[in-house]
Tab-separated table of C-alpha atoms in Angstrom:
chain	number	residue	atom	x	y	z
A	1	UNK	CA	31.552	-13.691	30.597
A	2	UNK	CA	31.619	-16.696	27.903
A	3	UNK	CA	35.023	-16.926	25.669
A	4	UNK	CA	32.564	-15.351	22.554
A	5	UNK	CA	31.284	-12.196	24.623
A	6	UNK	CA	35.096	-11.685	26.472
A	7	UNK	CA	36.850	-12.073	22.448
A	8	UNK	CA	33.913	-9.456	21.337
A	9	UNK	CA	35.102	-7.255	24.312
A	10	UNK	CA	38.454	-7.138	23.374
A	11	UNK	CA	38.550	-7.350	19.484
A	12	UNK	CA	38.380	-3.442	19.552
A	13	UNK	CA	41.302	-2.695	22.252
A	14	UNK	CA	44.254	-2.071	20.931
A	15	UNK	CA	47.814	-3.264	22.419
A	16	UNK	CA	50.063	-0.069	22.794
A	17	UNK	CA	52.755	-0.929	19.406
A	18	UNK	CA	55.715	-3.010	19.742
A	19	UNK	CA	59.149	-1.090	19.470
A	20	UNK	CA	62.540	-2.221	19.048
A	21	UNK	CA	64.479	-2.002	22.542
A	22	UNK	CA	67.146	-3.405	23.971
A	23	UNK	CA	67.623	-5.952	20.888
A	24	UNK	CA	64.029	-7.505	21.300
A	25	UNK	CA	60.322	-6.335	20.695
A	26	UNK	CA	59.037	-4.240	23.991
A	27	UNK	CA	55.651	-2.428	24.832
A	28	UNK	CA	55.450	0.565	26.632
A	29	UNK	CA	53.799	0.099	29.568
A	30	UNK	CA	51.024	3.053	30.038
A	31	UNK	CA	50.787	2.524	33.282
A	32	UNK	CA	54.517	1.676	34.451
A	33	UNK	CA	55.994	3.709	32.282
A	34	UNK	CA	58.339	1.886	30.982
A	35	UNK	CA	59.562	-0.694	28.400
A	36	UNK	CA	57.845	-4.271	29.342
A	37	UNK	CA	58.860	-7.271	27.132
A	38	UNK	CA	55.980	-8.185	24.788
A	39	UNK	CA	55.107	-11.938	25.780
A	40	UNK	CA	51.994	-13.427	25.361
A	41	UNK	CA	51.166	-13.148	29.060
A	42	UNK	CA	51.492	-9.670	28.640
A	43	UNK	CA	49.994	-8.458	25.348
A	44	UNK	CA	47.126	-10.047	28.059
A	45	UNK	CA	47.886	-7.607	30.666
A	46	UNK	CA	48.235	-4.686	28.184
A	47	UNK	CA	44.815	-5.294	26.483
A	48	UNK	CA	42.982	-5.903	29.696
A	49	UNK	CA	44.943	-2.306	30.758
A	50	UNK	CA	43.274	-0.633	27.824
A	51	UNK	CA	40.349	-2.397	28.651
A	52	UNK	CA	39.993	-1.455	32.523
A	53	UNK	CA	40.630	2.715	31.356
A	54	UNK	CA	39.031	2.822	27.700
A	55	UNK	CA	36.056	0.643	28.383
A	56	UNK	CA	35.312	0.242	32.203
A	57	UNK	CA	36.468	4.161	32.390
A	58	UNK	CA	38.709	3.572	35.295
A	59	UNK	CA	41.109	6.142	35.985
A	60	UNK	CA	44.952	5.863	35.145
A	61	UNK	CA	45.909	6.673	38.443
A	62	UNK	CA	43.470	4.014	40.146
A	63	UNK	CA	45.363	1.255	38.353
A	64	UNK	CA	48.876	-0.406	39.889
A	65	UNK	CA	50.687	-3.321	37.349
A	66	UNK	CA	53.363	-5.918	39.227
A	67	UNK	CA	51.959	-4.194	42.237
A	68	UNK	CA	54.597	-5.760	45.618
A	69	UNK	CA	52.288	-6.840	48.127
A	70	UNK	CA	54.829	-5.533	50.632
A	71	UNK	CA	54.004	-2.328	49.874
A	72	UNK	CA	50.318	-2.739	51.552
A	73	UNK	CA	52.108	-4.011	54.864
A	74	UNK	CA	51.960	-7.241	53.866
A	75	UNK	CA	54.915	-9.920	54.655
A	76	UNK	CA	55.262	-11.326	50.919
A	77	UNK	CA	57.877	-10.727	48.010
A	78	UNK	CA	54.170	-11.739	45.425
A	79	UNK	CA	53.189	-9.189	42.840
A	80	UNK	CA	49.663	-8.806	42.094
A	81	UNK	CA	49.625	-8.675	38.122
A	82	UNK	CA	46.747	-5.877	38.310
A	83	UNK	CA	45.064	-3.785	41.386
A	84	UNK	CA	42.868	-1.355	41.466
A	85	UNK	CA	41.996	1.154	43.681
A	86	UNK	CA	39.701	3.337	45.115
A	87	UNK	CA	40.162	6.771	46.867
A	88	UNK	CA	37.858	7.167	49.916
A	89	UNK	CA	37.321	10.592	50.571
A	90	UNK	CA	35.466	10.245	54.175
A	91	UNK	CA	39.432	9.221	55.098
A	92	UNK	CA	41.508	10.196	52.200
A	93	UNK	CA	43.117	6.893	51.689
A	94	UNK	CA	43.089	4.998	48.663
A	95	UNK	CA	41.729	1.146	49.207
A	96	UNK	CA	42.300	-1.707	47.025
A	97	UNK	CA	38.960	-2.478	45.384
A	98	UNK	CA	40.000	-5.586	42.784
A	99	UNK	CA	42.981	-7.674	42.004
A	100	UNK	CA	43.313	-9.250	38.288
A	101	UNK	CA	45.499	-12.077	37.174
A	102	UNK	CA	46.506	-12.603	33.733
A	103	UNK	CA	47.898	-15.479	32.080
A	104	UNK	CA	48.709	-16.553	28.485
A	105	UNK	CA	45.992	-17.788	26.110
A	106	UNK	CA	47.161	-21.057	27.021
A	107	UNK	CA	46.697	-21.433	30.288
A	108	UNK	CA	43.992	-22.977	31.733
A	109	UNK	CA	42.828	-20.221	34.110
A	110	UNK	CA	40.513	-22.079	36.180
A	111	UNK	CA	43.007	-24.910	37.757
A	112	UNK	CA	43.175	-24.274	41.863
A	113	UNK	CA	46.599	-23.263	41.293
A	114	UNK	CA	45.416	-20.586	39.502
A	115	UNK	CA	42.245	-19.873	42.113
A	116	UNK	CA	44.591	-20.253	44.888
A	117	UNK	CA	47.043	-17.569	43.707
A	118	UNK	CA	44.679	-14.570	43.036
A	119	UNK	CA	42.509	-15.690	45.886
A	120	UNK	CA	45.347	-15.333	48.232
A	121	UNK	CA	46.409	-11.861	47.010
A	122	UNK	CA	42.325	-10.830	47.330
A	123	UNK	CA	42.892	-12.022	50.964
A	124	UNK	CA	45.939	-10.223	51.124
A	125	UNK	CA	44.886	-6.694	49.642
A	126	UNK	CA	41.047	-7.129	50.797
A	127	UNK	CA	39.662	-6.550	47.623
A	128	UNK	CA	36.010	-7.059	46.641
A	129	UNK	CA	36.657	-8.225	42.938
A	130	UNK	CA	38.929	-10.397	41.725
A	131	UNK	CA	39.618	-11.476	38.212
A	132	UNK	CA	41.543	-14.129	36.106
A	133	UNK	CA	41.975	-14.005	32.163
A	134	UNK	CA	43.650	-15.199	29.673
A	135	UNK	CA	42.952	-13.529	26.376
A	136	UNK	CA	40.400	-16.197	25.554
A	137	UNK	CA	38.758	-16.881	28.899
A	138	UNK	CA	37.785	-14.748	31.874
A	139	UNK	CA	36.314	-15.490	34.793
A	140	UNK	CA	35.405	-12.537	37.802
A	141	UNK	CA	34.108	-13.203	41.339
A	142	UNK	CA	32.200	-10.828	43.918
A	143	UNK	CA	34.446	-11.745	46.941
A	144	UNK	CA	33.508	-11.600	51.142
A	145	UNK	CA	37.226	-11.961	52.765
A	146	UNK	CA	35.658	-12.437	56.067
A	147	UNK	CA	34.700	-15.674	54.704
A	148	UNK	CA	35.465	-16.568	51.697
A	149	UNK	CA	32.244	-16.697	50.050
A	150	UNK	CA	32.395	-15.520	46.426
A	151	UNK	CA	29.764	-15.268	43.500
A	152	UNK	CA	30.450	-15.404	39.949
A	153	UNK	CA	29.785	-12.964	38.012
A	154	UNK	CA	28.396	-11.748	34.496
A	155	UNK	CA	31.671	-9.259	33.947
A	156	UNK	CA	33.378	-6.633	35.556
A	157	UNK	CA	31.199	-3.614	35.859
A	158	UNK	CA	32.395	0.146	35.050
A	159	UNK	CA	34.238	1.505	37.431
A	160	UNK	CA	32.103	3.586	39.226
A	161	UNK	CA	29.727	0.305	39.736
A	162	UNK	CA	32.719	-1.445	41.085
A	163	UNK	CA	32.693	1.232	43.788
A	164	UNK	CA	28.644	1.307	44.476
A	165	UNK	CA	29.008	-2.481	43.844
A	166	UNK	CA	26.204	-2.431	41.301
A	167	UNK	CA	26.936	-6.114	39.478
A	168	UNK	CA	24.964	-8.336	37.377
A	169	UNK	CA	25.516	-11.990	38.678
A	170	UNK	CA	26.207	-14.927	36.726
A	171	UNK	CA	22.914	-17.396	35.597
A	172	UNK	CA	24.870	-20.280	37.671
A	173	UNK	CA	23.942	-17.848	40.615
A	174	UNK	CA	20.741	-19.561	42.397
A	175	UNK	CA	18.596	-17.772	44.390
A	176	UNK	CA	17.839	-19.704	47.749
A	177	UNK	CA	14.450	-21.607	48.003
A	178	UNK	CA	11.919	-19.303	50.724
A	179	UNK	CA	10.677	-20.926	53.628
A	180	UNK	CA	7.435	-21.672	53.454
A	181	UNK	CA	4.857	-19.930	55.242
A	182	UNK	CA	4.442	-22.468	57.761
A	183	UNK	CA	7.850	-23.238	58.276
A	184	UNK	CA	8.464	-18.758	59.057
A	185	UNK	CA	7.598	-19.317	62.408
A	186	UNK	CA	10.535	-21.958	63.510
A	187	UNK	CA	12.998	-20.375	61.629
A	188	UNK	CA	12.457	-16.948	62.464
A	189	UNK	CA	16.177	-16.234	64.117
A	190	UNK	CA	17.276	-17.386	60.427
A	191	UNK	CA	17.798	-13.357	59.826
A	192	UNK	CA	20.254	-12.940	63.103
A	193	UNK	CA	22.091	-16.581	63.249
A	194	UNK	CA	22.502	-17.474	59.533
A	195	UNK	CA	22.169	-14.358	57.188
A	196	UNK	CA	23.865	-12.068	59.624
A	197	UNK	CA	20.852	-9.204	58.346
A	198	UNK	CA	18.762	-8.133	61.917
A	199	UNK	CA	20.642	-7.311	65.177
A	200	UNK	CA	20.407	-9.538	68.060
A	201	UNK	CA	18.293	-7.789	69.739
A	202	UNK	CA	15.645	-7.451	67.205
A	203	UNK	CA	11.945	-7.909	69.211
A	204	UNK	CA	10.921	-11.345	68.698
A	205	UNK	CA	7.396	-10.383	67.725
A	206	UNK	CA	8.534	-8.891	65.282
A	207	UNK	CA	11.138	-11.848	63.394
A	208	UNK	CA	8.507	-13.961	61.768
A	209	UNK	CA	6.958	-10.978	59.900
A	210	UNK	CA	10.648	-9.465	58.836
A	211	UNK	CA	11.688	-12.897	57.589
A	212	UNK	CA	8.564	-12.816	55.625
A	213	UNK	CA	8.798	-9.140	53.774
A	214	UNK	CA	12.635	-10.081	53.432
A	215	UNK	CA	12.292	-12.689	51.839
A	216	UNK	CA	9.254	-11.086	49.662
A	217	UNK	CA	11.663	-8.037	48.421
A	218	UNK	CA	14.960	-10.422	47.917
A	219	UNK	CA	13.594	-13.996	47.521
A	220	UNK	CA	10.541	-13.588	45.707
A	221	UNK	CA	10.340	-14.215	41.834
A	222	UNK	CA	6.812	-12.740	41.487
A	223	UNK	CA	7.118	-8.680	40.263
A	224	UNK	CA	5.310	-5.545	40.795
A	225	UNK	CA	3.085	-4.487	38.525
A	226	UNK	CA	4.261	-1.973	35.761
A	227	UNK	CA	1.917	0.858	35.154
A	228	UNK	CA	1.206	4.269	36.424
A	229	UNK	CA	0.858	4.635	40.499
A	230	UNK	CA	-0.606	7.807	42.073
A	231	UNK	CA	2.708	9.637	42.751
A	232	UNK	CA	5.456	7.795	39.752
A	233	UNK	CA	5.209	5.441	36.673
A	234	UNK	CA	7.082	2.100	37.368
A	235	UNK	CA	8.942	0.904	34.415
A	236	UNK	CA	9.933	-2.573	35.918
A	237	UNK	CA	10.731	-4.192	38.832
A	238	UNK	CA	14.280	-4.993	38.177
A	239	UNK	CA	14.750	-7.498	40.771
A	240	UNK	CA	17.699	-8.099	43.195
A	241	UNK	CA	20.862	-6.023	42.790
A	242	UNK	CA	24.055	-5.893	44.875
A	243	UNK	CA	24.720	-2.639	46.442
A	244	UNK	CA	26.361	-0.191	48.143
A	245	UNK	CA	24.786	2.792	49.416
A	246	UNK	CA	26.081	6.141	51.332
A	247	UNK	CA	24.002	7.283	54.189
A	248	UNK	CA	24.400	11.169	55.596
A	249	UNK	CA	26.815	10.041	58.356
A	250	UNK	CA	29.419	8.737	56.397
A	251	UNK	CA	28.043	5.047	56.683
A	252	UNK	CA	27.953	2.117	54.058
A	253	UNK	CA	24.798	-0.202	53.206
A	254	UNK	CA	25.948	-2.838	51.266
A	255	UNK	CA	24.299	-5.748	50.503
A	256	UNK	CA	21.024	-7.132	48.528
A	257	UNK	CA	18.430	-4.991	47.198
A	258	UNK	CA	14.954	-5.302	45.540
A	259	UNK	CA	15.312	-2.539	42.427
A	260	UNK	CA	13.158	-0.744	40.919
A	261	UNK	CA	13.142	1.259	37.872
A	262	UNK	CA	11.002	4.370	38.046
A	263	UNK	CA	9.786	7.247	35.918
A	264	UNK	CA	8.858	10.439	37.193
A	265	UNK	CA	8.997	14.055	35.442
A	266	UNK	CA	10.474	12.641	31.945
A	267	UNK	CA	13.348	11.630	34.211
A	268	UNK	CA	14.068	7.714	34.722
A	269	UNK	CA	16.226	6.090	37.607
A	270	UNK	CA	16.656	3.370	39.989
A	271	UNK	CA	15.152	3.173	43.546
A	272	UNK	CA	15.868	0.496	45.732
A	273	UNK	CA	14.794	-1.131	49.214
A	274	UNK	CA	16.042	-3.242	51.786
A	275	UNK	CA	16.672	-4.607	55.079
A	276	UNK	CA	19.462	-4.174	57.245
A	277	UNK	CA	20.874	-4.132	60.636
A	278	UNK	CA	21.977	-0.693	61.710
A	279	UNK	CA	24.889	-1.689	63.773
A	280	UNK	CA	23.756	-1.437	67.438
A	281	UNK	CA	24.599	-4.629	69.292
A	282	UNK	CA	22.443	-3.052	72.495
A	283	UNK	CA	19.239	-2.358	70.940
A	284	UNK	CA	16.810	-3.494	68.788
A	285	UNK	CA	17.955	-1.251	65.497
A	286	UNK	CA	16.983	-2.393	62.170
A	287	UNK	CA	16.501	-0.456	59.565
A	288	UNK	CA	14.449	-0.812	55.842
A	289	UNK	CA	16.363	1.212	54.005
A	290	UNK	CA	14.947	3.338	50.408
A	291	UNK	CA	17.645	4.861	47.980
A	292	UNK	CA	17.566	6.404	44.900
A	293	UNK	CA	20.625	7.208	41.726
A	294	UNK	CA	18.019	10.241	40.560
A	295	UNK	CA	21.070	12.184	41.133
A	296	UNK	CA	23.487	9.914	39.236
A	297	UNK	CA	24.824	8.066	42.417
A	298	UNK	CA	22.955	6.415	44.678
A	299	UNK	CA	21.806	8.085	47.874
A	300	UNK	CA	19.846	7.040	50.739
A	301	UNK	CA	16.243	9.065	50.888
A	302	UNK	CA	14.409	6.953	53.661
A	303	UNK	CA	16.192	5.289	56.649
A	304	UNK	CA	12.917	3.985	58.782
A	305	UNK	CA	13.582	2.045	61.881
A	306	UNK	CA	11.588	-1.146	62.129
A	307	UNK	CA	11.167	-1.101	65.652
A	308	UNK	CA	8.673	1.554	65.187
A	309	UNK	CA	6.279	-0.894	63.008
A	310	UNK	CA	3.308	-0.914	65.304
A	311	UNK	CA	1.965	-4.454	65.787
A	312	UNK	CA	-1.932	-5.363	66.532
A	313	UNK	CA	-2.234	-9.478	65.828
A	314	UNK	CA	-0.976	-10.228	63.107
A	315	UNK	CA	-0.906	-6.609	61.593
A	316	UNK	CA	1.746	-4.503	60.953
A	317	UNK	CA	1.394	-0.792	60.846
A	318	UNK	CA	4.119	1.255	59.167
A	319	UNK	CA	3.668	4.682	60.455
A	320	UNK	CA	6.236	7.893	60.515
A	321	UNK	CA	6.719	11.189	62.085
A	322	UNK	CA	7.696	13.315	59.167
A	323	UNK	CA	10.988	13.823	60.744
A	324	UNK	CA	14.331	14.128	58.013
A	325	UNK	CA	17.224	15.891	57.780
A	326	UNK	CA	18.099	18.801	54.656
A	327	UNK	CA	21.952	17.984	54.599
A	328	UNK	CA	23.962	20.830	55.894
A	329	UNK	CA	20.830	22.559	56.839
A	330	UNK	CA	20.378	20.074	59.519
A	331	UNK	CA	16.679	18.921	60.875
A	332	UNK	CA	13.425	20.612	58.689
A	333	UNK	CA	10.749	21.118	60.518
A	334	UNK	CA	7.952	18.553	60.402
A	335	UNK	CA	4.902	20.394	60.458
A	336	UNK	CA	6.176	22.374	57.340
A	337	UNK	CA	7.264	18.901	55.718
A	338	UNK	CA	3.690	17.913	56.500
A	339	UNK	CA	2.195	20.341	54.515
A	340	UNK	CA	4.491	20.103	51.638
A	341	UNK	CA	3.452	16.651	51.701
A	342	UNK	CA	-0.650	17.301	52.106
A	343	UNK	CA	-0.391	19.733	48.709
A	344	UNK	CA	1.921	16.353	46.922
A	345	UNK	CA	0.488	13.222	48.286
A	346	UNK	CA	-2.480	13.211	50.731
A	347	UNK	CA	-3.046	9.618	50.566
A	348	UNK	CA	0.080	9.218	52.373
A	349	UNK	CA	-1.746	10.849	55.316
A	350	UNK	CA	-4.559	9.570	57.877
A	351	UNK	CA	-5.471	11.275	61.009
A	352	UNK	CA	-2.632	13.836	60.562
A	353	UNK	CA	-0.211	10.677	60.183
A	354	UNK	CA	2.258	9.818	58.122
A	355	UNK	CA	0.882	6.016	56.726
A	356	UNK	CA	2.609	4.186	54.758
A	357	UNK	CA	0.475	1.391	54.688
A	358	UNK	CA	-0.428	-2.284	56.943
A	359	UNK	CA	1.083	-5.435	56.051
A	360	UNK	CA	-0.480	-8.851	57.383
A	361	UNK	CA	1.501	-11.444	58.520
A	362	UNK	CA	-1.101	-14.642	57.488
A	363	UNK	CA	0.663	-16.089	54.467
A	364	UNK	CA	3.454	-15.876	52.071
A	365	UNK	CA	4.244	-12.408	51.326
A	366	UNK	CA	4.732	-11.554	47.189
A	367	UNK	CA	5.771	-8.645	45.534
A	368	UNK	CA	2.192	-8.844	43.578
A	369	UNK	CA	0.581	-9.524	46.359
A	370	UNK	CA	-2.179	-5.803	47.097
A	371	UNK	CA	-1.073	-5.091	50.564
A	372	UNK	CA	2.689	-5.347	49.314
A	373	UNK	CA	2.008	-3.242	45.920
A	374	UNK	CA	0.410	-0.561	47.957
A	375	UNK	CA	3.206	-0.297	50.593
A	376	UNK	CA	6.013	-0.536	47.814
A	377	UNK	CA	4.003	1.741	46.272
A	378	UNK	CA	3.685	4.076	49.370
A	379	UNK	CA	7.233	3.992	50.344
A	380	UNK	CA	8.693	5.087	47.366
A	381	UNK	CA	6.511	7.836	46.826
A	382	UNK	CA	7.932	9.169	50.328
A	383	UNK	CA	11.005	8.701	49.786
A	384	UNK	CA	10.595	10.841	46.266
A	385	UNK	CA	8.758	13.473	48.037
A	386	UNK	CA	11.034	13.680	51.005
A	387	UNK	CA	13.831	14.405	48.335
A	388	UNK	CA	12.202	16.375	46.563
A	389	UNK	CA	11.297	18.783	49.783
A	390	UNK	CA	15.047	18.566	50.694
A	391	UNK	CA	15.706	20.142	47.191
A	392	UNK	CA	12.907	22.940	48.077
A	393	UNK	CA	14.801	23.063	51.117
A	394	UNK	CA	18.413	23.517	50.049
A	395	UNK	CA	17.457	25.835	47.047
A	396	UNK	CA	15.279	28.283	49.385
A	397	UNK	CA	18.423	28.115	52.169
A	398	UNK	CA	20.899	28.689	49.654
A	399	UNK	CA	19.130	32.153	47.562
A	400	UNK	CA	18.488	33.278	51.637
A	401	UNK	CA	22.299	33.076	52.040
A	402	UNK	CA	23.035	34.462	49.034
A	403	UNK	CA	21.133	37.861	49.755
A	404	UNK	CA	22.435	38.138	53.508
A	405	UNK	CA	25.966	37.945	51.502
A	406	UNK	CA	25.044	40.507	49.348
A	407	UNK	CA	23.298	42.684	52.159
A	408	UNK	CA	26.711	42.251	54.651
A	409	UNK	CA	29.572	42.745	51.943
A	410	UNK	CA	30.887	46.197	52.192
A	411	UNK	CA	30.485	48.528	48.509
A	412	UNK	CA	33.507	49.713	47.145
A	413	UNK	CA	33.654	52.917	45.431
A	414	UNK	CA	35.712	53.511	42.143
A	415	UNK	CA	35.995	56.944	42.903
A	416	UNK	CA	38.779	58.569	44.322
């Protein structure tokens, strides 16, 4: 953020007071614990402290200060001014998530001395943020260790963004030209060799048209149209965000997404779609991807596999089975789904098939474009319905159990 914005940010966090100790004015460090010298540098540290727990709500316990790289494994006698963490639950380890470097107001935080040094502890620690301020100045990067590619961005998001990796880049951040429409066709391994999105064994007949509707949801400046749709009222199409996204099997999705903010039953909330290789170097196993934070966190409703798109010339048909899974309850039945889905959206169905709509692959795809608005359009209503029938699903599962609890737990009499 600019030096006006960052001195806003701050003017309102408080320094923990200076005490007398050991002959010489001291903070007490919060997160240490203990009596810290109060230097420039470090009426830095203690406000960007405050900052990280009062502000960007990050836990206490998330948060290491001076934090020895050799701790983490790692053959170096460095300290990392500021880490923080993240507990993963799936494994029950904690992970470093950022690494922060402050300096005095008077340093000039963006020499390569200074880049160099809290680039090499993100390297170290494998952190996805990492940070440099100086009271005055601050400057905080979305970082790819595996090679080095960073993006600036607008701040540091709360914490629980950090984690879902939910940022807002900075305007310096460009989006890439799109190829043209005639220019698809030669670069249609662009996807696999240079963008690292589709598997290598994605069908060939099928690159040119994913390289088009990629670059439609991620590329493309045009937007959806606001208004009311058959099944939700879109409030905007928000554009790209960065995220990442929990699937049922304990998987990650992180990466760009087209966003969209949507209104349905007085409630508002994001949904978002993309494209993404599912991981299987052996077979052709891409996935578009729909997720939704109705619940507060983002959650994956529809994972469709793209080598079901049926193909006739140019078209592309986007049909499904109805299958999906009700958590814990394991697989629903699909001819059940089916109706739930004939009494909520019928247009979704055609000859007793799930359709969520054709896309032609004879120009430049655009996210006003009518076959695009009416897929979009399509898609997310499934993906509302299908959670909302997982819901129906869980609630109806959960009073059955209830009652066989009640039916198979022996009475007790008071009476002796």
């Amino acid at each position: 953020m600019d030096a006006q914005e960052f001195k806003r940010a701050l003017k309102n966090i408080n320094t923990p007071r200076k005490v007398m100790h050991a002959g010489s004015l001291h903070y007490l460090d919060p997160i240490r614990e203990k009596y810290v010298p109060a230097t420039p540098e470090e009426e830095v540290r203690q406000k960007i402290l405050q900052y990280l727990m009062k502000v960007l709500r990050v836990p206490k316990q998330a948060i290491s200060v001076e934090y020895l790289l050799s701790k983490a494994g790692i053959d170096s006698k460095n300290r990392a001014d500021i880490v923080v963490w993240y507990y993963e639950p799936n494994d029950g380890y904690w992970y470093a998530l950022g690494v922060i470097e402050c300096k005095a107001p008077d340093v000039d935080i963006m020499t390569e001395d200074v880049k160099e040094q809290v680039f090499g502890y993100a390297d170290d620690l494998l952190v996805d943020y990492v940070v440099v301020v100086n009271g005055v100045y601050s400057c905080c990067w979305l970082y790819d260790n595996r090679d080095g590619y960073k993006n600036l961005l607008k701040k540091l998001p709360e914490y629980q963004k950090m984690i879902d990796k939910d940022v807002e880049f900075d305007d310096y951040y460009k989006t890439p030209e799109r190829f043209k429409f005639e220019e698809l066709e030669a670069n249609k391994y662009n996807l696999i060799n240079e963008r690292s999105i589709l598997g290598e064994k994605t069908n060939p007949d099928h690159l040119t048209f994913l390289t088009n509707l990629y670059d439609c949801l991620i590329l493309d400046k045009n937007e959806m149209p606001k208004g009311k749709y058959r099944y939700f009222e879109l409030v905007e199409d928000y554009g790209v965000r960065y995220l990442k996204v929990g699937n049922s099997s304990g998987g990650k999705y992180v990466g760009y997404y087209r966003s969209f903010k949507v209104r349905k039953n007085g409630q508002e909330f994001f949904m978002n779609i993309s494209i993404f290789d599912y991981g299987s170097e052996s077979k052709d196993h891409n996935i578009l991807t729909v997720s939704s934070d109705s619940k507060g966190k983002n959650h994956n409703s529809l994972q469709y596999s793209l080598k079901k798109v049926g193909k006739i010339g140019n078209a592309f048909h986007f049909i499904h089975k109805g299958n999906l899974t009700c958590g814990k309850w394991g697989a629903c039945k699909i001819s059940e789904f089916k109706e739930f889905l004939t009494k909520k959206a019928p247009f979704l169905l055609k000859n007793g098939k799930i359709d969520l709509g054709t896309i032609n692959n004879n120009r430049l795809l655009c996210m006003n474009d009518a076959e695009i608005v009416k897929f979009i359009e399509n898609i997310l209503s499934y993906a509302l319905i299908r959670d909302e029938y997982r819901d129906l699903v869980d609630a109806k599962k959960r009073k059955e159990q209830s009652y066989l609890l009640k039916l198979t737990t022996p009475k007790i009499s008071l009476i002796p």
